[in-house]
Coordinates of C-alpha atoms (C1' of nucleotides) in Angstrom, one line a residue:
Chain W
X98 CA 42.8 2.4 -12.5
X99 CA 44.3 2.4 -9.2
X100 CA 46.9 0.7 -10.0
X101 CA 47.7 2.0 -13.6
X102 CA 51.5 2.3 -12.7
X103 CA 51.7 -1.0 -12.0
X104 CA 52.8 -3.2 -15.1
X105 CA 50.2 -5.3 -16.2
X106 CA 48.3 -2.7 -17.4
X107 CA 51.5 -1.7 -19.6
X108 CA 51.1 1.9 -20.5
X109 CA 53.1 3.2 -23.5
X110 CA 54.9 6.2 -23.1
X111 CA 52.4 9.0 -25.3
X112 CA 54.7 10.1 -27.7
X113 CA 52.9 12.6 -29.7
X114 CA 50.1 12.9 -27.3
X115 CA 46.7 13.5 -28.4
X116 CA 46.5 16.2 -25.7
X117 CA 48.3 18.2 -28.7
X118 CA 45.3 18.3 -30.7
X119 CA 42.4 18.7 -27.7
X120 CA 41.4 22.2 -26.6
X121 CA 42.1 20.8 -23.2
X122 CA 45.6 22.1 -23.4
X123 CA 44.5 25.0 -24.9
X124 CA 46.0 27.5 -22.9
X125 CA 49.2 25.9 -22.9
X126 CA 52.4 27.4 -25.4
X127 CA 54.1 24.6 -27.2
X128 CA 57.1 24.2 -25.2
X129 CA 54.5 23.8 -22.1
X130 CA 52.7 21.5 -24.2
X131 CA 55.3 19.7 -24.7
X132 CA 57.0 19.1 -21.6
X133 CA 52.7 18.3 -20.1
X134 CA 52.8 16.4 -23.0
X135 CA 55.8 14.1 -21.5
X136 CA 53.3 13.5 -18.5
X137 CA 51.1 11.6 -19.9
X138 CA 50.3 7.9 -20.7
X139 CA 47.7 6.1 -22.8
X140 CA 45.9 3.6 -22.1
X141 CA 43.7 1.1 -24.2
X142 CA 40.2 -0.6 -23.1
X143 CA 37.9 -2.9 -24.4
X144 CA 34.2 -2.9 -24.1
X145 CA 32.6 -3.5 -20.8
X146 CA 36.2 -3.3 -19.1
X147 CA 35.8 -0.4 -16.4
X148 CA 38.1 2.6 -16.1
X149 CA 37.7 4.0 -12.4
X150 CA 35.5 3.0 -9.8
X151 CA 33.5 6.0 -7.6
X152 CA 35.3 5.8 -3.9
X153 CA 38.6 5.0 -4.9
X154 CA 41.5 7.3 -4.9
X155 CA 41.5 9.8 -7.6
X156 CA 44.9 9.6 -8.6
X157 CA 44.9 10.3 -12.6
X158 CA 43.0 12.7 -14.9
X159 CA 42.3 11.5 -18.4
X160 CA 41.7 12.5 -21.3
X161 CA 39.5 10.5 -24.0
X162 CA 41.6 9.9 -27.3
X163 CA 40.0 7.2 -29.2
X164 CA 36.1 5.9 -28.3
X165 CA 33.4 6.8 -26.4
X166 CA 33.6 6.6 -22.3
X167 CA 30.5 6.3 -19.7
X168 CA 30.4 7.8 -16.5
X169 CA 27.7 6.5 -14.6
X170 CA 26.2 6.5 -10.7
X171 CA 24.4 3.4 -9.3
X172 CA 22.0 3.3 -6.3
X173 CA 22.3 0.5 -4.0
X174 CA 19.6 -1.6 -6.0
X175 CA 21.3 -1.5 -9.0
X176 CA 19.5 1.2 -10.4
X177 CA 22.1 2.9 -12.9
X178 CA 22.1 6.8 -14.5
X179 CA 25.0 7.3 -17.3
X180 CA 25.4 10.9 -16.1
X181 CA 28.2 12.0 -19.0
X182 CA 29.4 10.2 -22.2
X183 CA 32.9 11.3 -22.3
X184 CA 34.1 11.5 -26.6
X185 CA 37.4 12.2 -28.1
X186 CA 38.9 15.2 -27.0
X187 CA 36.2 14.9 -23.0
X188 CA 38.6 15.1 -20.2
X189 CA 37.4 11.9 -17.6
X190 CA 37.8 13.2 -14.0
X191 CA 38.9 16.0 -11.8
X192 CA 41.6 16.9 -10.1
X193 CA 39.8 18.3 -7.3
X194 CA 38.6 15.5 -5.6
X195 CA 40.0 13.2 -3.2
X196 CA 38.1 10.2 -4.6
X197 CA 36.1 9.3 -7.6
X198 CA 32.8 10.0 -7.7
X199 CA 31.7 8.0 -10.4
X200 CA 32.0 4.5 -12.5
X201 CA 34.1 5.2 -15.9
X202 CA 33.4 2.4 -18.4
X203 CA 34.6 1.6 -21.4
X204 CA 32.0 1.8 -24.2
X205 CA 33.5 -0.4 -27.3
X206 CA 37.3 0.0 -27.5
X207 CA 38.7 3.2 -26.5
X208 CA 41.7 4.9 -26.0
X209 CA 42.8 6.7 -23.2
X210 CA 45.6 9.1 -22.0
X211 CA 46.4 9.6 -18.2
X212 CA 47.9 12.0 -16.2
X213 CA 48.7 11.6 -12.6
X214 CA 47.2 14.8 -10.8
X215 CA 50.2 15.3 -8.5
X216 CA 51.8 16.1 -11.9
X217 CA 49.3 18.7 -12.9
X218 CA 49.9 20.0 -9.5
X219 CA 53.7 20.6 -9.3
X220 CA 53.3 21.2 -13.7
X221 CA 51.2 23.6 -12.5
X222 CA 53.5 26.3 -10.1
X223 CA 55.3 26.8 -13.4
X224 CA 52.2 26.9 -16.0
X225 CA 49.6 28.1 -13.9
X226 CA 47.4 28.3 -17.0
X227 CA 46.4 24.7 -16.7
X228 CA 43.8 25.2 -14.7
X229 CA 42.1 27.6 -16.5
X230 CA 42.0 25.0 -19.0
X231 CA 40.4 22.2 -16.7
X232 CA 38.2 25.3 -15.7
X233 CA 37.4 25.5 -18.8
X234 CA 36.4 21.9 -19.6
X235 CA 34.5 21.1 -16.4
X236 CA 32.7 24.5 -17.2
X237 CA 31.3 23.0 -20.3
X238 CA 30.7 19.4 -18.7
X239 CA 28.4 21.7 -16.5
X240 CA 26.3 23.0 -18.8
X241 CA 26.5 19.3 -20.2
X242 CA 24.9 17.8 -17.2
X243 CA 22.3 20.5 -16.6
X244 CA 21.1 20.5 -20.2
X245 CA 20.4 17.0 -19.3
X246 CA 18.8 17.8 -16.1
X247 CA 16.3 19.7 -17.8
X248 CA 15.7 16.4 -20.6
X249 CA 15.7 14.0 -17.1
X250 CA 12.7 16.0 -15.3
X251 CA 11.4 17.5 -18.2
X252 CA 11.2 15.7 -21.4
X253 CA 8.7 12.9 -22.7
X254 CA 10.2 9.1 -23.9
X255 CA 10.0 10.4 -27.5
X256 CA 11.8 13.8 -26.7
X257 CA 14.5 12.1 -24.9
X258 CA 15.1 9.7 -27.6
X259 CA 15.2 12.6 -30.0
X260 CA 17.2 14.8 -28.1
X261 CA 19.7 12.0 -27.8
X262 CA 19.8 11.0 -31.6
X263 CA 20.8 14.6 -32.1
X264 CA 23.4 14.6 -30.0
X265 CA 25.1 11.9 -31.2
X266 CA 24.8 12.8 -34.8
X267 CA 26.6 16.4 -33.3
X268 CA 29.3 13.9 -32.8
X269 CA 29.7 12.9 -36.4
X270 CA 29.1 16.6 -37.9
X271 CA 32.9 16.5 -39.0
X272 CA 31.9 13.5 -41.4
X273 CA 29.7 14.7 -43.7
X274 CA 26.0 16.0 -43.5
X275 CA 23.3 13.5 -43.6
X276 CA 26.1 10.7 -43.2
X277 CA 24.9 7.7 -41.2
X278 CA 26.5 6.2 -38.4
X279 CA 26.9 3.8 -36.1
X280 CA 25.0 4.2 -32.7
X281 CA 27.5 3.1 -30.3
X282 CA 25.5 2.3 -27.0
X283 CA 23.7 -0.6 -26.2
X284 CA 19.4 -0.1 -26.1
X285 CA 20.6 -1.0 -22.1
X286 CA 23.0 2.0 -21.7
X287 CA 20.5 4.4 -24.1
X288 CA 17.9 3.7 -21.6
X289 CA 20.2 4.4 -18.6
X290 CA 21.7 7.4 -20.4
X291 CA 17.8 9.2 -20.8
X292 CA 16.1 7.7 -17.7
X293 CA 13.9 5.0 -19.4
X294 CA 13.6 1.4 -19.6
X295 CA 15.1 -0.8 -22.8
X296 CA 11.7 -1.7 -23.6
X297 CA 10.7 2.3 -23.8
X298 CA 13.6 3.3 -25.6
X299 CA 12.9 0.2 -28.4
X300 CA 9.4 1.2 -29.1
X301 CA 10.3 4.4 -29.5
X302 CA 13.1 4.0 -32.4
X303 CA 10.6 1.9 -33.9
X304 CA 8.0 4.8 -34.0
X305 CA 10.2 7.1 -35.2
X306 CA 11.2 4.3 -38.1
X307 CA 7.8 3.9 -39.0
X308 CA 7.6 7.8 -39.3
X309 CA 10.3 7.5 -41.1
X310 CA 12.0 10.1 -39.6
X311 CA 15.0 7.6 -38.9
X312 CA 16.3 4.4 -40.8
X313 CA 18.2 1.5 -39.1
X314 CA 20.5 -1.0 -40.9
X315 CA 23.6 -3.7 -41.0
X316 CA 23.1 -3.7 -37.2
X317 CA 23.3 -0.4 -35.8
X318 CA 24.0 2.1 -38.2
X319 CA 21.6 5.1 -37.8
X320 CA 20.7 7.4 -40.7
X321 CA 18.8 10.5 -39.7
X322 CA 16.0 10.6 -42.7
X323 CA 14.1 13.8 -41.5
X324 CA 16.7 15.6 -39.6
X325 CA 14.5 19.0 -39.0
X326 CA 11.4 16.7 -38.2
X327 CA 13.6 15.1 -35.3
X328 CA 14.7 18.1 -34.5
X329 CA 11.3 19.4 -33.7
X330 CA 10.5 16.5 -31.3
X331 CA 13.7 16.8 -29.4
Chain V
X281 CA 21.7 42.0 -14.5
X282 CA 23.1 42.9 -18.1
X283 CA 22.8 46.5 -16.7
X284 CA 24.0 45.8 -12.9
X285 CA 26.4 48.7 -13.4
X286 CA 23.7 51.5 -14.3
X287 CA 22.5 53.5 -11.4
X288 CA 18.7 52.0 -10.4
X289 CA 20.6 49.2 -9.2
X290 CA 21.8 51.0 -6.6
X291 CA 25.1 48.7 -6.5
X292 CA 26.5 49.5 -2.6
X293 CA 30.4 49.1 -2.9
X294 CA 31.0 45.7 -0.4
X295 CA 33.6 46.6 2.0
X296 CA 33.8 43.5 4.1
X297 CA 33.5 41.6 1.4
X298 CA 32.1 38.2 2.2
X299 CA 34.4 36.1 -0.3
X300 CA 36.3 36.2 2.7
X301 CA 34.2 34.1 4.7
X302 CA 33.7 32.0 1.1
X303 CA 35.6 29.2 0.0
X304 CA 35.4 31.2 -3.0
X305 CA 38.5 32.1 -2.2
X306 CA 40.1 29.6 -0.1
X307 CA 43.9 30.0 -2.9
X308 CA 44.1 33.4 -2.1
X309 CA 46.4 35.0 0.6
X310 CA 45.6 38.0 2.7
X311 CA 46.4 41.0 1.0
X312 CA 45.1 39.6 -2.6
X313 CA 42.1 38.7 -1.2
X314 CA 41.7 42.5 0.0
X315 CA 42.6 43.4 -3.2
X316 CA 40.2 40.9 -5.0
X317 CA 37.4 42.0 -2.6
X318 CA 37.7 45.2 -3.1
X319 CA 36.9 44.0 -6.9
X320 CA 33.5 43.3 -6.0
X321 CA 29.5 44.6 -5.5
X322 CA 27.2 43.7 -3.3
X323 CA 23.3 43.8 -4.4
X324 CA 20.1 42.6 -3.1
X325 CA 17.6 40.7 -4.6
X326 CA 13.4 40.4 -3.6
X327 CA 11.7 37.2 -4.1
X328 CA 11.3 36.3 -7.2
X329 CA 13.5 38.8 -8.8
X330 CA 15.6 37.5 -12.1
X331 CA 19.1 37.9 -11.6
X332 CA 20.2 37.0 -15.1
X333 CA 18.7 35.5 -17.9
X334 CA 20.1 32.8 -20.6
X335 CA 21.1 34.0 -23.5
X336 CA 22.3 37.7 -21.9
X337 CA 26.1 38.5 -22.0
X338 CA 28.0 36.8 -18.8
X339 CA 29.5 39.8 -17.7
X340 CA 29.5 38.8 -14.0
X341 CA 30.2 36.0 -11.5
X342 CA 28.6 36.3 -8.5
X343 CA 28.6 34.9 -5.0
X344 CA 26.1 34.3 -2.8
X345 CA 26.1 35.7 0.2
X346 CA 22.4 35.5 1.8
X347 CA 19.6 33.2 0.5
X348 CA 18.6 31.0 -2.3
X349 CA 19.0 31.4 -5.4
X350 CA 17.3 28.9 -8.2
X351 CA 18.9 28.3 -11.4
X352 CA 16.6 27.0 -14.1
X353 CA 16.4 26.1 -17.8
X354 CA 13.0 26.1 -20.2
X355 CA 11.3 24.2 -22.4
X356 CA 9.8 26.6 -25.2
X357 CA 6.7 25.5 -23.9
X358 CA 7.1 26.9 -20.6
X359 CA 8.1 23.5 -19.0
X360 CA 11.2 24.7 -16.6
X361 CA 13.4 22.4 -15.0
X362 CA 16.1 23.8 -11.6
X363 CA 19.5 22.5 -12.4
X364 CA 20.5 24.3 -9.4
X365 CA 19.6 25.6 -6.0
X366 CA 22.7 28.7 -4.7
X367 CA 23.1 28.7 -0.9
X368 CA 25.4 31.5 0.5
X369 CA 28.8 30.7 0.1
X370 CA 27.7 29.4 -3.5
X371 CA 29.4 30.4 -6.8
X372 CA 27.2 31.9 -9.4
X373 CA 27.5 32.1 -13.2
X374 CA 31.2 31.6 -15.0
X375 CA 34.0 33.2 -16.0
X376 CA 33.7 31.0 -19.6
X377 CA 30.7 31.2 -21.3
X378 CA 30.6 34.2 -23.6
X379 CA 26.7 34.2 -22.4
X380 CA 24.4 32.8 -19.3
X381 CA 22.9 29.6 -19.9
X382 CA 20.5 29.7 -17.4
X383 CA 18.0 31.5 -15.7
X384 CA 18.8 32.6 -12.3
X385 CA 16.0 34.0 -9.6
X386 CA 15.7 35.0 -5.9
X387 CA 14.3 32.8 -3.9
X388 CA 12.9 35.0 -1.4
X389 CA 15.1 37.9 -0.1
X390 CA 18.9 37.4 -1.4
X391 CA 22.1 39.5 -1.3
X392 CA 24.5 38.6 -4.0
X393 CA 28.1 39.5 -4.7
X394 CA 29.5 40.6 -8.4
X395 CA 32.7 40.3 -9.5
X396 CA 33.1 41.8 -13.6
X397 CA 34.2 38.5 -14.9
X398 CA 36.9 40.6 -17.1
X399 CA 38.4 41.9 -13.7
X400 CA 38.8 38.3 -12.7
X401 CA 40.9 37.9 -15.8
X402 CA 43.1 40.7 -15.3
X403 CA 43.3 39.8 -11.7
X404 CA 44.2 36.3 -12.5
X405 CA 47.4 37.3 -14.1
X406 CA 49.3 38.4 -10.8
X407 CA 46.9 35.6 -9.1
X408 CA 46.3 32.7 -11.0
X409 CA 45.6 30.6 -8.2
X410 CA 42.0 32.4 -8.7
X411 CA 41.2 29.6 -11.3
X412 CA 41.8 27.4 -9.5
X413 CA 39.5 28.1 -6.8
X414 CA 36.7 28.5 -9.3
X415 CA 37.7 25.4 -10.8
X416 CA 37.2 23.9 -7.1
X417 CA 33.9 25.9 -7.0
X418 CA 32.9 24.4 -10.3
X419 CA 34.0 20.6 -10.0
X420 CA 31.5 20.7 -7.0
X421 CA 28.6 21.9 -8.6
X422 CA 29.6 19.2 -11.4
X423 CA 29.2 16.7 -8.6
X424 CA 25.6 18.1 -7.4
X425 CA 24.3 18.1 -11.0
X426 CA 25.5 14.5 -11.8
X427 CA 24.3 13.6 -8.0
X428 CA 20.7 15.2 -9.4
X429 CA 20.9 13.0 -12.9
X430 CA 20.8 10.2 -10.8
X431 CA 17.6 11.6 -8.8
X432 CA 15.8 12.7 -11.7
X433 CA 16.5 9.9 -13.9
X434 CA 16.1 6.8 -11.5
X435 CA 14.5 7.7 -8.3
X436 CA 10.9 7.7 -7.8
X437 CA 8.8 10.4 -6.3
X438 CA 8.7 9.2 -2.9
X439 CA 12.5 9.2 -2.9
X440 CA 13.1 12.5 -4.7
X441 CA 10.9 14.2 -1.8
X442 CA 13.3 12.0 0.9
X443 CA 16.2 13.4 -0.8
X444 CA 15.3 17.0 -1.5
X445 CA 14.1 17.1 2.3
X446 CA 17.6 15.3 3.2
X447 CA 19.4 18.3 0.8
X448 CA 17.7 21.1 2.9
X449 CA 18.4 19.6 6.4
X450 CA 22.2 19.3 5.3
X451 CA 22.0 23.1 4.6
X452 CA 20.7 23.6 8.6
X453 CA 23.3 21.2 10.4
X454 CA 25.1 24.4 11.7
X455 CA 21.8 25.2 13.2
X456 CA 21.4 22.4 15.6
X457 CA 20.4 18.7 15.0
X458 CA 16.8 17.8 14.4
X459 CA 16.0 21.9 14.5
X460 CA 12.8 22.6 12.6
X461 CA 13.6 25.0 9.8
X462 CA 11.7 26.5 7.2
X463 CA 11.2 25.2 3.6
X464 CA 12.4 28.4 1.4
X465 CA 10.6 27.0 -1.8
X466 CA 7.2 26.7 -2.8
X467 CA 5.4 23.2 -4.2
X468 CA 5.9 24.9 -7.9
X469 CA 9.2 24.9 -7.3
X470 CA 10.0 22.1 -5.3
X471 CA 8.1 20.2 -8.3
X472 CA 10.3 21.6 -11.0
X473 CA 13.6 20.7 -8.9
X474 CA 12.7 17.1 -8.5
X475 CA 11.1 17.1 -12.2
X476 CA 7.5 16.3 -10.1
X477 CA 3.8 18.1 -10.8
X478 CA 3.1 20.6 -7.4
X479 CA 0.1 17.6 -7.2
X480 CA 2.9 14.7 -7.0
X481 CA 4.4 16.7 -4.2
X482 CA 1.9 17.6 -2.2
X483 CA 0.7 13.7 -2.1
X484 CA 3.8 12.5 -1.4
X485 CA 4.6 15.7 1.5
X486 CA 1.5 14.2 3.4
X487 CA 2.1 10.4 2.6
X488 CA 5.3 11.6 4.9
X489 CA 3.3 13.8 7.6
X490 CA 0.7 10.8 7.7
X491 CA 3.5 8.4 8.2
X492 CA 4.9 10.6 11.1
X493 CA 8.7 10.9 9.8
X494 CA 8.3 14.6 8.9
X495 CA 5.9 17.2 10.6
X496 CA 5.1 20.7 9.2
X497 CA 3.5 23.2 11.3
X498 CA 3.4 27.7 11.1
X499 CA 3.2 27.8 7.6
X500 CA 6.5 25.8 6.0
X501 CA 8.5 24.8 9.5
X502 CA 10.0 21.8 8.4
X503 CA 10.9 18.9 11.6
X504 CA 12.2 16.0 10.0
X505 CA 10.6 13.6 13.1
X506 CA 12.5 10.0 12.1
X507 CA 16.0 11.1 9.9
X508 CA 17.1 7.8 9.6
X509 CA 13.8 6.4 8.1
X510 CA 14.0 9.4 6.1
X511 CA 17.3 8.7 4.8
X512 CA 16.0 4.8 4.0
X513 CA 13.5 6.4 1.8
X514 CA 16.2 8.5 -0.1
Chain G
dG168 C1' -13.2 39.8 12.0
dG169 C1' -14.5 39.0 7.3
dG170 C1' -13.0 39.2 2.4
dT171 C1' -9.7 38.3 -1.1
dG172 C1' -6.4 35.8 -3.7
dA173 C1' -2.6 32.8 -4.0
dA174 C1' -0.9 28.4 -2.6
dA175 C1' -1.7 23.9 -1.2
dT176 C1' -4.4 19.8 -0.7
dT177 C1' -7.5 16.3 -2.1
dG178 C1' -10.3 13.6 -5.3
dA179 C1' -11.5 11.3 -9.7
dC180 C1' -9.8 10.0 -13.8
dA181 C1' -6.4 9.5 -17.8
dT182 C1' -2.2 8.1 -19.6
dA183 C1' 2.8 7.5 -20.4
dA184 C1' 5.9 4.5 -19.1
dA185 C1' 7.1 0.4 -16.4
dT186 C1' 6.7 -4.4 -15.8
dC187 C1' 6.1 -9.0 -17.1
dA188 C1' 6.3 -12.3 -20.7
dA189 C1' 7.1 -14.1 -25.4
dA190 C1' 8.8 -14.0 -29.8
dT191 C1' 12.2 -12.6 -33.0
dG192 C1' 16.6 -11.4 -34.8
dG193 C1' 21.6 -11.4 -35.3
dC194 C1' 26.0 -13.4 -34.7
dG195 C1' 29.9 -16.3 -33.5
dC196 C1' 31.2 -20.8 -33.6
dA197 C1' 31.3 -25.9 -33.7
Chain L
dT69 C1' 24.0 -25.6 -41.4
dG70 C1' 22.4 -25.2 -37.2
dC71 C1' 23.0 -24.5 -32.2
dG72 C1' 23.2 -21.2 -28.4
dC73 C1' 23.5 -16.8 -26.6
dC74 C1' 22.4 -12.1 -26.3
dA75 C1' 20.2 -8.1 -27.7
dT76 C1' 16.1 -6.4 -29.3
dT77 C1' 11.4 -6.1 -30.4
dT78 C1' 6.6 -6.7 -29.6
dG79 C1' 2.4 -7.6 -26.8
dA80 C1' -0.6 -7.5 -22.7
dT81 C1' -1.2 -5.6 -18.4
dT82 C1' -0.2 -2.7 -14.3
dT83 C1' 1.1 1.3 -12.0
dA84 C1' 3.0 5.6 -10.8
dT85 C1' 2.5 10.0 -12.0
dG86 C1' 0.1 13.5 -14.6
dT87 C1' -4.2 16.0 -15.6
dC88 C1' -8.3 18.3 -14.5
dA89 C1' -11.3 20.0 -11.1
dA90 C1' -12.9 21.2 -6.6
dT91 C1' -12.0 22.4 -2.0
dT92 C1' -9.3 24.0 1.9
dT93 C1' -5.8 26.6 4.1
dC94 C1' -3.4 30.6 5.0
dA95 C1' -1.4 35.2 4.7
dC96 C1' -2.6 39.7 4.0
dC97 C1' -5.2 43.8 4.3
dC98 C1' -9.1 46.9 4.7

DNA sequence: GGGTGAAATTGACATAAATCAAATGGCGCA
DNA sequence: TGCGCCATTTGATTTATGTCAATTTCACCC
């Protein structure tokens, strides 16, 4: 990520840049969007491969276009805590800080599209309305992260579990009702993502299979069976 | 807080507005930051005292300017989980959300400074460097939450004490290094910051004492005795 | 100074979740 | 088809933290 400019990474020019159709730009006109739209560069990932590391310089904001993103913290042990998924449409990063603060990791294959922050900057003495529009996004990653400060300190295994079931199926609202999907983390990154261990967060899906509240098939495809039932346990 | 403009608030008109002394306000020049001052109320709070509620209309951002103030979320079942701790100089609330998402209460005796979010707006269009000083405001609360995931998710008691104790001394270093100062929350609360029974914490507040690396004395005078052993523990 | 009530501590015990260890399942690939 | 590698599940056991119940401490006030 630090060196995104440099060409191995070969970044494509963003054409019709997905920052078009993300409320992250919401504040913009179109000829505004268009020339912040010239900013930008995408950038894919495969699974595993890691996006930005926490101390190094925090030269780009992103923006997630395709895939699902995990910002996480480690302590010095190893000990990890995914601390924001980041989902089509989730800006990745700040333009605040001098550094990163977090690890960004690729979760499957995703989709990325970068823009350096000394370009927000000087895009921004013209179109001063851009950072009402990060304002606005980092707002809402706020309440993101506190809502799951209160599941961290506050919520049982099976309420955790719940909790994050729901929010994923939020995720696939646009699909259709009731529609299965496919759970996109790893039992390792669930159990890093709610504060438990892989071993927790397996008996627990099977519990709430045998209640038949959820149904699991062709790998990882979820269907929610009892969707107010879950609801009630989140 | 919905009715902070009705008279038995007794809202005093802040003169010396402390924004100024805020990074609050660190984008604004001189005279706008009279003129944004001049925008604001001052009001004080008792211990204990809600200061908005979730689900009320966000009306006002506020500041604050002398004490603590805890921000918390609830379970339906009473279960309450701090997201946040305000020390002076600390933003409070947002200028997005068309309501509060959280609870906010005195923590003893506080002063607090309200700006009508809608006057922000309208001030934002001659000064639209405003945003981004919220926006700087709100990327580092971002960073405290996401620094708290990682407590509450993957730290054990022992270290979440270390830490919280390690949070408060950084909000004395101004006073003078190794100064005793006074813990401003009780064990209730304290537990429902770190996500911790009042039981947990009072064990683990005398594992400390009997290990000689923190001494309390009057009451809640805090001396952290051996900082750097502290810090190990963290 | 003694009485009152809230807050904090301490003890005994229960339990949810972690840990340790095996077994199972799924999938690519030779 | 079967081997090998992960990821996941399941089981047995331990442990940190929660729960329930006294007891102690402390601030406040008459």
């Amino acid at each position: 990520m630090n060196n995104i400019t440099s060409n191995h990474y070969n970044l494509d020019k963003c054409n019709n840049c997905p920052v078009r159709d993300l409320s992250f730009c919401n504040a913009l006109d179109n000829s505004a969007l268009e020339e912040f739209s010239a900013l930008s560069k995408t950038k894919s990932f495969q699974d595993g491969q890691l996006i930005f590391s926490e101390g190094k310089t925090n030269e780009y904001l992103g923006s997630v276009v395709q895939g699902i993103v995990k910002i996480y913290k480690l302590l010095d042990d190893g000990r990890q805590q995914i601390v924001s998924l980041g989902f089509p449409g989730d800006m990745l990063g700040n333009i605040i800080d001098p550094e990163y603060n977090y690890f960004a990791e690729s979760v499957g294959d995703t989709k990325i599209c970068f823009y350096q922050v000394a370009r927000i900057n000087s895009f921004a003495e013209s179109n001063p309305e851009i950072y009402r529009s990060i304002l606005s996004k980092t707002t809402e990653q706020l309440g993101h992260a506190r809502e799951w400060l209160l599941l961290l300190g506050r919520k049982t295994a099976q309420e955790k579990i719940a909790s994050f079931l729901l929010l994923l199926a939020e995720h696939h609202k646009g699909d259709s009702p009731d529609q299965a999907f496919k759970i996109p983390l790893k039992r390792q990154e669930i159990a890093d993502f709610l504060g438990l261990t892989i071993e927790t967060v397996s008996r627990h899906f099977s519990n709430l299979k045998s209640k038949q509240l959820i149904r699991e098939y062709a790998g990882h495809m979820l269907a929610i069976v009892d969707y107010d039932q879950l609801k009630a346990l989140a």
